[in-house]
mmCIF file of N, CA and C in Angstrom:
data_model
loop_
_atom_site.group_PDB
_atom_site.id
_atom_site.type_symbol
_atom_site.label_atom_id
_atom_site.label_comp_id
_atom_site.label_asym_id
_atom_site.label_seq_id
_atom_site.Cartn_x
_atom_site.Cartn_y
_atom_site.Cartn_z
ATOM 1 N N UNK A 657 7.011 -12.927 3.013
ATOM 2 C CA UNK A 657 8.430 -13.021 2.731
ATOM 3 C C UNK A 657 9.261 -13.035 4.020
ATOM 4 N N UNK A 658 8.812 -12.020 5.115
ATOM 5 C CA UNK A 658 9.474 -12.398 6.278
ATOM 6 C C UNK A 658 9.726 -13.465 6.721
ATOM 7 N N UNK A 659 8.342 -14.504 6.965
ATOM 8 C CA UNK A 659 8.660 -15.398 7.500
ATOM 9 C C UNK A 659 9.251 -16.145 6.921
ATOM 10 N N UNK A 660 9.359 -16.784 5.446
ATOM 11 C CA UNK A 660 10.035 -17.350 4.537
ATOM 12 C C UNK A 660 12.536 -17.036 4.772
ATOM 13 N N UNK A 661 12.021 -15.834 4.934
ATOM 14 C CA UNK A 661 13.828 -15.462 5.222
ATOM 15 C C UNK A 661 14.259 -15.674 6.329
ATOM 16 N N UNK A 662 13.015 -15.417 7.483
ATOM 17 C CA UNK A 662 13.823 -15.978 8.730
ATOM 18 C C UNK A 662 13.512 -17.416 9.094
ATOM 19 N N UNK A 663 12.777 -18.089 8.687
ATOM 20 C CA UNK A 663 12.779 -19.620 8.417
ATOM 21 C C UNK A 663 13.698 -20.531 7.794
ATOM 22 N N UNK A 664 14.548 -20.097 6.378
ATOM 23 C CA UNK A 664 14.629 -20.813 5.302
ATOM 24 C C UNK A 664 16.590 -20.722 6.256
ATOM 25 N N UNK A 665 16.711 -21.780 6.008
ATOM 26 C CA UNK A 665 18.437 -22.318 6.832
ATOM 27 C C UNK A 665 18.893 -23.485 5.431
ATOM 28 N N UNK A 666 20.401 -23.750 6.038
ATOM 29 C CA UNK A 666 20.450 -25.099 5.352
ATOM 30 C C UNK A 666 20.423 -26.011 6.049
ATOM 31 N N UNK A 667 19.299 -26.563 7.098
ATOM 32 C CA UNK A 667 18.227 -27.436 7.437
ATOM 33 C C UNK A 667 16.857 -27.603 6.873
ATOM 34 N N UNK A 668 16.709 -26.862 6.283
ATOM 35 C CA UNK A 668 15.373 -26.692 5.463
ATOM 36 C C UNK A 668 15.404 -26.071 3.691
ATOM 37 N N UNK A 669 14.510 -27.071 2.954
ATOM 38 C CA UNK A 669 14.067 -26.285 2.116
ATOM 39 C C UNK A 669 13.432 -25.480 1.582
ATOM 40 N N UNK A 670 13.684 -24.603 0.665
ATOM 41 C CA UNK A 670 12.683 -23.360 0.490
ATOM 42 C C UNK A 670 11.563 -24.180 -0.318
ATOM 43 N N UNK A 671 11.311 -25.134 -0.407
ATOM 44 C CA UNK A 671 9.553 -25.289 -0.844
ATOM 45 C C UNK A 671 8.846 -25.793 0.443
ATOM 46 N N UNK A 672 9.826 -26.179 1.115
ATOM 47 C CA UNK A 672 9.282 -26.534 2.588
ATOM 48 C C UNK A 672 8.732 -25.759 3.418
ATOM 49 N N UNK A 673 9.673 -24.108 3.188
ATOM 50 C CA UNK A 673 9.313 -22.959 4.155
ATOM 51 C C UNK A 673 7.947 -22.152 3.460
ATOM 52 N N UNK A 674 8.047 -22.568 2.026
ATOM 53 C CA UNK A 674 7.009 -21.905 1.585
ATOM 54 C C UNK A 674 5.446 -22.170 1.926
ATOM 55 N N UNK A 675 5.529 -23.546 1.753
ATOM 56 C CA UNK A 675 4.666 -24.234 2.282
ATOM 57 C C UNK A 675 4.015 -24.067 3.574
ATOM 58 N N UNK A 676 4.973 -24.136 4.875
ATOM 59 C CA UNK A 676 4.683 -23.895 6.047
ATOM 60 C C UNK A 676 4.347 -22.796 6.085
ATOM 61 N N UNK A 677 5.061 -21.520 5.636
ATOM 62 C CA UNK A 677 4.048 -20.401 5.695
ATOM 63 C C UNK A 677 3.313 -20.294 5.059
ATOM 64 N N UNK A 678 2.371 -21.229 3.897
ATOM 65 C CA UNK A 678 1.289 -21.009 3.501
ATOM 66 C C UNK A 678 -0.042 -21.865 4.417
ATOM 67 N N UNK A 679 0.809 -22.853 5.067
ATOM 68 C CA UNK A 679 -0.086 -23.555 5.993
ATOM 69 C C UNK A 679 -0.296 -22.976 7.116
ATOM 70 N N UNK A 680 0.424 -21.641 7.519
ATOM 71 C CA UNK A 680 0.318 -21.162 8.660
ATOM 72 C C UNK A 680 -0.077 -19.714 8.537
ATOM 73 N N UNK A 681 -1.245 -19.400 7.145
ATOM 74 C CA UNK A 681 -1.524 -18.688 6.534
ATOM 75 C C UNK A 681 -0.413 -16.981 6.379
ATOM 76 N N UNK A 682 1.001 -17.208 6.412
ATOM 77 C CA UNK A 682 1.783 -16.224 6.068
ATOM 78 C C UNK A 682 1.516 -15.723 4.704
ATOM 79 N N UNK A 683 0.892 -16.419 4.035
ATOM 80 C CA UNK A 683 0.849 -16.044 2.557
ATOM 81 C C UNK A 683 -0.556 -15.539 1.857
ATOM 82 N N UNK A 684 -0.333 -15.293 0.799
ATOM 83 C CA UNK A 684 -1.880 -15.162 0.091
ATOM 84 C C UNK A 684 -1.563 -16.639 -0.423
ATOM 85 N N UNK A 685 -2.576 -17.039 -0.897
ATOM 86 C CA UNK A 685 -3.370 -17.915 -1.313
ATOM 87 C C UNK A 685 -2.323 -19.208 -2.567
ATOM 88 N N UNK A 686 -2.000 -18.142 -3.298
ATOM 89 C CA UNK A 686 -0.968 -18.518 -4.142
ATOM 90 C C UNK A 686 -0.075 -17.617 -3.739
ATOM 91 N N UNK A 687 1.345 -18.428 -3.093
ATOM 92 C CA UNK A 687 2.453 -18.267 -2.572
ATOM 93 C C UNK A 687 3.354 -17.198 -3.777
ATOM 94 N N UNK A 688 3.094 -17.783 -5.032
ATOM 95 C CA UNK A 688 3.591 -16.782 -6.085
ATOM 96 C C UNK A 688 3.462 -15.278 -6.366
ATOM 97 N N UNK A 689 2.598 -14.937 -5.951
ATOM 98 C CA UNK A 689 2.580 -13.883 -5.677
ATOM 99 C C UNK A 689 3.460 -12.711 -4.563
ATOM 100 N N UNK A 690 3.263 -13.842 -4.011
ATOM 101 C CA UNK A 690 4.004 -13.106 -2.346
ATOM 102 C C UNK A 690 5.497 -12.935 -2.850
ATOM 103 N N UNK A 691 5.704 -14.184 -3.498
ATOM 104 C CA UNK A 691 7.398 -14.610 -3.725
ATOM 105 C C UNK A 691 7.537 -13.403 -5.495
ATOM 106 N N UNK A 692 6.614 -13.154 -6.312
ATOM 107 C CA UNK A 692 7.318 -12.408 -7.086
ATOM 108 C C UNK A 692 7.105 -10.812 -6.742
ATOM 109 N N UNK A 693 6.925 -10.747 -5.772
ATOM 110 C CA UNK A 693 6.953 -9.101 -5.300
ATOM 111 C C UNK A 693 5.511 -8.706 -5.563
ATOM 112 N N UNK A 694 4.680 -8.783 -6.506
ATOM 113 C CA UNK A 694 3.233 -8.332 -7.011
ATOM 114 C C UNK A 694 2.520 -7.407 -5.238
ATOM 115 N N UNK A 695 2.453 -8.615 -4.282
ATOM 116 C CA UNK A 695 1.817 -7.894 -3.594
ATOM 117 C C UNK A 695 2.432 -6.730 -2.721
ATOM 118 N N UNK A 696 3.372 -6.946 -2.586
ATOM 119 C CA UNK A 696 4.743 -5.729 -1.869
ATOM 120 C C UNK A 696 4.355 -4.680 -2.808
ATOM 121 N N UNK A 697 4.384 -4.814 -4.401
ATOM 122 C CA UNK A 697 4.569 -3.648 -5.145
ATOM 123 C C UNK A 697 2.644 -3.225 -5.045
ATOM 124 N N UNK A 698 1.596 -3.690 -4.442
ATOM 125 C CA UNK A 698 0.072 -3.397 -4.723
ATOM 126 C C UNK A 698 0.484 -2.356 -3.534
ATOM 127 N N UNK A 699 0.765 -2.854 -2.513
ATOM 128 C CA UNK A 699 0.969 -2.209 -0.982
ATOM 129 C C UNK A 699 1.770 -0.740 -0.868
ATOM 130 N N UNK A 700 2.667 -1.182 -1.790
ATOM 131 C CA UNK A 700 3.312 0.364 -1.620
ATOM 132 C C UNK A 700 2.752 1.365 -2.576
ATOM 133 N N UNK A 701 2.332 0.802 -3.736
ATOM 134 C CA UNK A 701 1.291 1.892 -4.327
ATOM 135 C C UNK A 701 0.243 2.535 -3.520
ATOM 136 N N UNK A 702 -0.614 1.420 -2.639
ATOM 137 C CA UNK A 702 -1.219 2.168 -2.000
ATOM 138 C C UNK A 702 -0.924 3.151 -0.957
ATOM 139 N N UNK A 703 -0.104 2.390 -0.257
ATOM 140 C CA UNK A 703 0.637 3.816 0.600
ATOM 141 C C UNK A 703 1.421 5.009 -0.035
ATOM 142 N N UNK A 704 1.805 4.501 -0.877
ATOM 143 C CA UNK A 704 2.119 6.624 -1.798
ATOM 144 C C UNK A 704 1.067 7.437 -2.424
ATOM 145 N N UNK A 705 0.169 6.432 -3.116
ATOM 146 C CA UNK A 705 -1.036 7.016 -2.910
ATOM 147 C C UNK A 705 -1.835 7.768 -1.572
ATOM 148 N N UNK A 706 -2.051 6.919 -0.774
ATOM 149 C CA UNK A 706 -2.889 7.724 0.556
ATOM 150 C C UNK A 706 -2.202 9.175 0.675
ATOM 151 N N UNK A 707 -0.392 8.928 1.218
ATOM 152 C CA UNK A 707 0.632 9.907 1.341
ATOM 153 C C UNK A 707 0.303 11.186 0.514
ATOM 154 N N UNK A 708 0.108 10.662 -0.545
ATOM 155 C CA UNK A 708 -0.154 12.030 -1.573
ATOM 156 C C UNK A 708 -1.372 12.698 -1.526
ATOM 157 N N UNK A 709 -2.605 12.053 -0.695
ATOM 158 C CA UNK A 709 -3.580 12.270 -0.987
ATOM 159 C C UNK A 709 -3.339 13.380 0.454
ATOM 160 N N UNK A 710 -3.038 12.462 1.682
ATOM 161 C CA UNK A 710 -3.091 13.446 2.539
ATOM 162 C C UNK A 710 -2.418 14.889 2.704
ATOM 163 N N UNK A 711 -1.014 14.765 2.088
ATOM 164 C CA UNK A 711 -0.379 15.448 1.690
ATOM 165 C C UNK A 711 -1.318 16.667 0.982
ATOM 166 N N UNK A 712 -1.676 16.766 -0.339
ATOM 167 C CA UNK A 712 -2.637 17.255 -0.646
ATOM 168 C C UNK A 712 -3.355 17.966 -0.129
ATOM 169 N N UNK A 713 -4.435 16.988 0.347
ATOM 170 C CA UNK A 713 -5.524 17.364 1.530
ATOM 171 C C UNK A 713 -4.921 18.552 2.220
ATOM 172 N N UNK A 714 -4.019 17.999 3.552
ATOM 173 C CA UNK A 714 -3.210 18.896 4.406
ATOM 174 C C UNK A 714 -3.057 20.560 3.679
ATOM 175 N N UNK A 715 -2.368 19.979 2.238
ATOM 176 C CA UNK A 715 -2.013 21.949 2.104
ATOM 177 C C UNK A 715 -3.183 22.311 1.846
ATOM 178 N N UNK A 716 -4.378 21.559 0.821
ATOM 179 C CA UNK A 716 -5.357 22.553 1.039
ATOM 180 C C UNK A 716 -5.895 23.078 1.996
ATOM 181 N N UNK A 717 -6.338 22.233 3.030
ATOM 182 C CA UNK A 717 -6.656 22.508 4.274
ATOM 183 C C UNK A 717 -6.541 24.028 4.433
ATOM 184 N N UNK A 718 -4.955 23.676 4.795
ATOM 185 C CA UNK A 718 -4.006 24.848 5.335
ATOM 186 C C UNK A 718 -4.389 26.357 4.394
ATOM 187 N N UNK A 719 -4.384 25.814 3.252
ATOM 188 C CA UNK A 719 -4.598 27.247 2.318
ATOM 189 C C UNK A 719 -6.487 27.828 2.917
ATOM 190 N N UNK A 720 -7.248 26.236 2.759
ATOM 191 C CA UNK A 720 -8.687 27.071 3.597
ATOM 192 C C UNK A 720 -8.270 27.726 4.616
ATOM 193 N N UNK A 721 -8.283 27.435 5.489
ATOM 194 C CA UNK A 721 -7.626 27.644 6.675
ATOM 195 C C UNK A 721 -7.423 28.938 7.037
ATOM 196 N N UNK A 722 -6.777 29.372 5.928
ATOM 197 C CA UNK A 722 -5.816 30.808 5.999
ATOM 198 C C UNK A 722 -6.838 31.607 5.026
ATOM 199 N N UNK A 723 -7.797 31.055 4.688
ATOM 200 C CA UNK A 723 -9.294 32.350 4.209
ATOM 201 C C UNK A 723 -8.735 32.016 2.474
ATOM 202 N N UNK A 724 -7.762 31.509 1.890
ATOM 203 C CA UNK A 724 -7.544 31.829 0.484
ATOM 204 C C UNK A 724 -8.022 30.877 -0.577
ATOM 205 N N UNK A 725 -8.640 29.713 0.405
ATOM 206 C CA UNK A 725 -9.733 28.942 -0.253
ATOM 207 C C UNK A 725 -11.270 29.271 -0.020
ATOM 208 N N UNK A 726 -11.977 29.127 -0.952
ATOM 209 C CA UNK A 726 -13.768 29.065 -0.248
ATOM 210 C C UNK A 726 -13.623 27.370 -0.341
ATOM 211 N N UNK A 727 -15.019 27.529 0.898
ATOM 212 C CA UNK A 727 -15.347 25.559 1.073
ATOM 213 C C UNK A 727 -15.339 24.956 -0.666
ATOM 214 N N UNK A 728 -16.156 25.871 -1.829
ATOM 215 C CA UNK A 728 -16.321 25.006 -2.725
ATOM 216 C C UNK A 728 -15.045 24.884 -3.357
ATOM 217 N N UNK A 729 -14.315 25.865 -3.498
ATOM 218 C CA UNK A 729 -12.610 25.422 -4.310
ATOM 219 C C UNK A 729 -12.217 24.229 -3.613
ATOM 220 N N UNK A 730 -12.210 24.480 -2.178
ATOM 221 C CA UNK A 730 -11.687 22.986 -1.570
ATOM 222 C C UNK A 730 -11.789 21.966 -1.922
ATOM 223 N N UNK A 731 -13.648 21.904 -1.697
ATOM 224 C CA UNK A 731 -14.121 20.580 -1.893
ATOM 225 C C UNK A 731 -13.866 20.108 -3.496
ATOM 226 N N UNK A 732 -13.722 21.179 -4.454
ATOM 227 C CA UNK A 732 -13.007 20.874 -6.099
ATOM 228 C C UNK A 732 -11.425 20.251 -6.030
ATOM 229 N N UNK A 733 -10.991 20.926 -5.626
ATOM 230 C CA UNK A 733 -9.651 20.279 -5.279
ATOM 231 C C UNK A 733 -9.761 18.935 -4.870
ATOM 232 N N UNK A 734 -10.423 18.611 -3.230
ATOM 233 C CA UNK A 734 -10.329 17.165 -2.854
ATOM 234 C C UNK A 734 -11.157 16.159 -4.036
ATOM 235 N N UNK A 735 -11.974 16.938 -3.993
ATOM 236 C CA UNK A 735 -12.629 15.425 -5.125
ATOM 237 C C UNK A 735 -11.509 15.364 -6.527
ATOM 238 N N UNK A 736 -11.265 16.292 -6.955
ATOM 239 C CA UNK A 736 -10.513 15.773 -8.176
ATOM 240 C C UNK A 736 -9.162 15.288 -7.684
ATOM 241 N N UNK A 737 -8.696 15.652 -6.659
ATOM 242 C CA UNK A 737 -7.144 14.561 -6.455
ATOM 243 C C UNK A 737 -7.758 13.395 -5.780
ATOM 244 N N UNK A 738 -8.797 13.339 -5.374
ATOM 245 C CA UNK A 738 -9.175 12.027 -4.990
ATOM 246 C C UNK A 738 -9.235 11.040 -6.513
ATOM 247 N N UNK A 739 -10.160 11.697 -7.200
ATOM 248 C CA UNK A 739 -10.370 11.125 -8.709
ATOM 249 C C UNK A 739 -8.683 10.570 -9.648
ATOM 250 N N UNK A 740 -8.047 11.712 -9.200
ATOM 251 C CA UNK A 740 -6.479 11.372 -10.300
ATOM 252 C C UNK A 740 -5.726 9.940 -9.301
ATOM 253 N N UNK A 741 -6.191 10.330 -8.406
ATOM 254 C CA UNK A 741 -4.999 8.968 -7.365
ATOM 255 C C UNK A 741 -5.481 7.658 -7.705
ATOM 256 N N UNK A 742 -7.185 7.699 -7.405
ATOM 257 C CA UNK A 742 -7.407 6.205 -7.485
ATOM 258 C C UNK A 742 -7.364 5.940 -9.200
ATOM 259 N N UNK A 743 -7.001 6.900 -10.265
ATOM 260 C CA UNK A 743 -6.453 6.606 -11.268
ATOM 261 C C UNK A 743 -5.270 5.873 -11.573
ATOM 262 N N UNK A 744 -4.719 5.849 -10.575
ATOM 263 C CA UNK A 744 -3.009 5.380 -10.908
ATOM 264 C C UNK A 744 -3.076 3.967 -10.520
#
């Protein structure tokens, strides 16, 4: 999409710019995608996902850390928020 907005003028058309950035591999494969948001919205799922995961992670850590976890609560904790995230 970047390159598409800073390309697209009224010297050019937008099937023109689409094109060129699909010839100049800016795009996935089918340009439609790119252009109805689908892959913007795959991308940011995954990054609030990770976020949450580390997030997560981090306080447990922190709670091991501080003696009020044992390794196995931990490792219960990480595997099951690992399990609920790649659910979503």
């Amino acid at each position: 999409l970047n390159f598409v907005f800073n390309n697209f003028n009224d010297k050019t058309t937008f099937h023109d710019v689409v094109k060129q950035a699909q010839e100049e591999g800016y795009t996935e494969p089918d340009p439609k995608i790119d252009l109805s948001g689908v892959d913007v919205m795959r991308k940011r799922t995954k990054t609030q996902k990770r976020r949450m995961l580390i997030s997560i992670q981090n306080k447990s850590f922190e709670m091991f850390g501080e003696g009020l976890l044992s390794m196995k609560e931990y490792d219960y904790i990480f595997k099951a928020t690992t399990r609920a995230l790649n659910k979503l």
